[in-house]
XYZ file of C-alpha atoms in Angstrom:
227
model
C 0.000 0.000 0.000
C 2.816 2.247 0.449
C 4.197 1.708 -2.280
C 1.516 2.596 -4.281
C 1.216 5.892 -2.306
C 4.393 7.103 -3.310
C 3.524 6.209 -6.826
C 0.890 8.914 -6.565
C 3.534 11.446 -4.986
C 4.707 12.941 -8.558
C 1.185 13.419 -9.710
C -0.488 14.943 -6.912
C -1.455 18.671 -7.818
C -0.696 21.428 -5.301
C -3.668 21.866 -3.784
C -3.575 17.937 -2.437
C -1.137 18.216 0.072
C 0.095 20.826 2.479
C 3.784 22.277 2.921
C 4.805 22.288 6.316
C 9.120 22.886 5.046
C 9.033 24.063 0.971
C 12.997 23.229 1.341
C 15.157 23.156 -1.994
C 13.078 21.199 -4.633
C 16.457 20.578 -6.234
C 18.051 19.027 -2.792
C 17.617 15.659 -3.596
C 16.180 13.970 -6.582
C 14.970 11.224 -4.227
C 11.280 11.093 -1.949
C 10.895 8.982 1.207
C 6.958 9.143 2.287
C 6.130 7.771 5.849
C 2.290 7.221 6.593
C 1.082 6.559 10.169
C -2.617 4.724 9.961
C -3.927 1.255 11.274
C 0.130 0.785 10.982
C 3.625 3.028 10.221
C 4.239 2.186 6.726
C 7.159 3.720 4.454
C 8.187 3.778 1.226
C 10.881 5.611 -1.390
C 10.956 7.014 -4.876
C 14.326 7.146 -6.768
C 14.653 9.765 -10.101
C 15.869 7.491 -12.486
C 15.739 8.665 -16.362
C 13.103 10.824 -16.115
C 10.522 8.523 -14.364
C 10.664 7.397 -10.515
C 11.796 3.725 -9.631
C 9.373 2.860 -5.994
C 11.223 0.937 -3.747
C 9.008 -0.530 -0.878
C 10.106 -0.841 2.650
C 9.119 -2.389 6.489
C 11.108 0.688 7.843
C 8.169 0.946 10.001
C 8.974 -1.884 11.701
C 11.975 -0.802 12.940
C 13.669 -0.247 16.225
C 11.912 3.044 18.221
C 14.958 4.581 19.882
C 14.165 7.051 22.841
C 15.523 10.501 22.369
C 14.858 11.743 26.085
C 14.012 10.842 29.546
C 10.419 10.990 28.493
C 10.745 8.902 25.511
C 13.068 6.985 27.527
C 10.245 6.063 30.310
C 7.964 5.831 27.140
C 9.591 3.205 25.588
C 10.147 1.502 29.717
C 6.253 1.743 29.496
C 5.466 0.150 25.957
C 8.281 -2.879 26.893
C 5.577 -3.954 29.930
C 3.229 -4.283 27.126
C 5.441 -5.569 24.640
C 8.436 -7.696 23.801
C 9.948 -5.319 21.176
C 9.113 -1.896 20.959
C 9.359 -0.661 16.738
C 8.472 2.511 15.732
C 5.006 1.221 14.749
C 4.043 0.390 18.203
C 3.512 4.271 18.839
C 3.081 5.520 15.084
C -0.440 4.268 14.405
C -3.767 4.438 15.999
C -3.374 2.210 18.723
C 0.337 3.985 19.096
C -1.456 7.086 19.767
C -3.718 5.766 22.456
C -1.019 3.878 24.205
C 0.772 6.434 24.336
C -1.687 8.709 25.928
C -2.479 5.980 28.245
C 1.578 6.178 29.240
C 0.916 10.085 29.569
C -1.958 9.954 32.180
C 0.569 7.362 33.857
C 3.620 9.258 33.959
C 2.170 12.514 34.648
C -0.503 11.159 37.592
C -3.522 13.005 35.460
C -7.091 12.259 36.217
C -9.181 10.876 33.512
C -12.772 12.543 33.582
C -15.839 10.524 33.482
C -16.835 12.268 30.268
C -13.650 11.506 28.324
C -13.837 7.639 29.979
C -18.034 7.357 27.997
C -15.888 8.817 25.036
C -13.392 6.252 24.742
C -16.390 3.430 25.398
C -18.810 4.361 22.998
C -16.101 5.788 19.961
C -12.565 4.913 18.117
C -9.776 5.585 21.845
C -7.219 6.879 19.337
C -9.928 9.338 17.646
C -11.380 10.654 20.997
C -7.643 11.256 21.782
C -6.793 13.078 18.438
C -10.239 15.382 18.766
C -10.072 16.366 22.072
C -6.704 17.492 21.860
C -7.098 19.220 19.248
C -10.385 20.999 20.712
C -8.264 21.625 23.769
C -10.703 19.549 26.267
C -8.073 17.433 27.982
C -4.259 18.368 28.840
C -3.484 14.704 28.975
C -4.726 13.769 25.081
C -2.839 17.368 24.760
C 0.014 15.664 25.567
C -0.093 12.353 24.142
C -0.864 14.331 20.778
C 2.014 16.625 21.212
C 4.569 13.534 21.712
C 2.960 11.574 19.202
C 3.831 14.415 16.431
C 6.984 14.784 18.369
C 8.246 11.422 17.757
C 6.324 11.444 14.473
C 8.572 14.353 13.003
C 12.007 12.493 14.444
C 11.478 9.422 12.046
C 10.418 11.170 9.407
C 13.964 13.588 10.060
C 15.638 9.690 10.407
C 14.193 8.397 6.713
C 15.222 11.602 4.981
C 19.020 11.744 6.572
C 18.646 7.434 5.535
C 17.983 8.233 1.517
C 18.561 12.050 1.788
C 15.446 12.444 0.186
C 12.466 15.103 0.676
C 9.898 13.887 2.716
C 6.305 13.575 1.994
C 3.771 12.690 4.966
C 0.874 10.035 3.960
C -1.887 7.645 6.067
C -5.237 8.190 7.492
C -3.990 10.372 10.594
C -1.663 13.365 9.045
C -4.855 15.103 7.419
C -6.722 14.762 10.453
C -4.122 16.219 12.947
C -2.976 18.864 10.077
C -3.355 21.985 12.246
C -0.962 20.284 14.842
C 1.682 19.713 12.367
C 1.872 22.833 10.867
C 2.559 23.620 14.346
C 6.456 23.795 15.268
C 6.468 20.255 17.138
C 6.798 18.275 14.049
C 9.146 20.453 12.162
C 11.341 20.940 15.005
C 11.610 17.159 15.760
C 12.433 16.237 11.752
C 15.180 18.908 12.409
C 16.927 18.075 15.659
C 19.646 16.167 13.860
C 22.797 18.057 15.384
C 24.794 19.141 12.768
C 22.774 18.142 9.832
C 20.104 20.554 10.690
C 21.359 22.564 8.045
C 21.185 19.682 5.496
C 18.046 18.699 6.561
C 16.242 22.692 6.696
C 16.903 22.167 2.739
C 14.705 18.933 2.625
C 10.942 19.807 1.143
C 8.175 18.307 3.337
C 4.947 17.995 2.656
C 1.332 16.269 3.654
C -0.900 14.498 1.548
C -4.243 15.376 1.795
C -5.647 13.457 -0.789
C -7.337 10.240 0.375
C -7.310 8.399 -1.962
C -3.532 9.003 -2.991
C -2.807 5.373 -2.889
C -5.390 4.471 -5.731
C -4.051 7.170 -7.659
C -0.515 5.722 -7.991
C -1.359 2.290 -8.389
C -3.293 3.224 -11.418
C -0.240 4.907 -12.488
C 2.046 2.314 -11.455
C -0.505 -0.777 -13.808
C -0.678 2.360 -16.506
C 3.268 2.155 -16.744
C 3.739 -1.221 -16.586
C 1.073 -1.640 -19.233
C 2.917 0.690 -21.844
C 6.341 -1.072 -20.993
């Protein structure tokens, strides 16, 4: 599926996906797109002879590495749960809610009867992602503000991996897109010590366009049809 998403990435129109870094377009000739959904997924997009070659990937799958004490006790809290802790884990839906779960932990908030009917009679990860974003409850504040934290980190890891220009797919980036035009993303994806420099040159982008994914594997069958 990702794959096929970043098939769609070089004919996607302007006005289907948002710029959070417009970076040099002439950095890199190379895309890396990283979608957080149901899973992390991520996928890359070499310039080769004037048409793209689409490499898949499980990068998702890999290792989460703490960057903090917080992350730190993060990833202490997601190894009770879990055997391994990979960057999926906490980039996906279920991520999102463990993580909050970690953050009314760690931080000894109460959970109010309202938001605990919420999470039984709707989607935990969507009641989390709303009412953050609505401003209703400091602790899904939180757990929203470290998940695009950690969020904007790997996607600063995948471009320094293929030096490539980023774009941001999957179900959650358009619903969260006023929090990562906000500076927690950006600021994460550029906290690379002395590649910050390299990496401020990096376009990064959202894509807004749901069905992205259907879009490039119709281009992708197109192209392999007129081969």
């Amino acid at each position: 599926d990702l794959a096929a998403m970043a098939s769609a990435v070089p004919f996607l129109p302007p006005e289907q996906v948002e710029v959070l870094q417009a970076g040099d377009p002439k950095a890199s000739g190379r895309i890396g797109v990283i979608a957080a959904g149901t899973g992390l997924g991520q996928a890359f997009l070499i310039s080769r002879e004037n048409r793209f070659l689409v490499l898949d990937s499980e990068g998702g799958h890999c290792d989460f590495a703490p960057r903090n004490e917080l992350e730190t006790a993060l990833l202490r809290h997601m190894l009770k749960k879990f055997e391994r802790v990979s960057n999926e884990r906490l980039l996906s839906g279920a991520g999102l809610f463990d993580i909050y779960q970690f953050i009314v932990q760690h931080h000894a908030l109460d959970e109010p009867e309202w938001l605990k009917k919420e999470f039984q009679a709707d989607d935990p990860p969507s009641v989390v992602s709303l009412n953050a974003l609505r401003k209703k409850s400091p602790a899904c504040e939180k757990a929203l503000d470290l998940f695009v934290s950690i969020y904007g980190a790997a996607a600063g890891n995948m471009a320094l991996q293929v030096l490539a220009g980023i774009y941001v797919g999957g179900g959650i980036a358009p619903k969260i897109i006023s929090k990562l035009k906000e500076d927690t993303f950006m600021e994460a994806f550029l906290a690379k010590g002395r590649f910050k420099t390299l990496l401020s040159r990096m376009p990064v982008k959202v894509i807004m366009n749901e069905k992205a994914s259907l879009i490039g594997a119709a281009h992708f069958a197109m192209r392999e049809i007129t081969l």
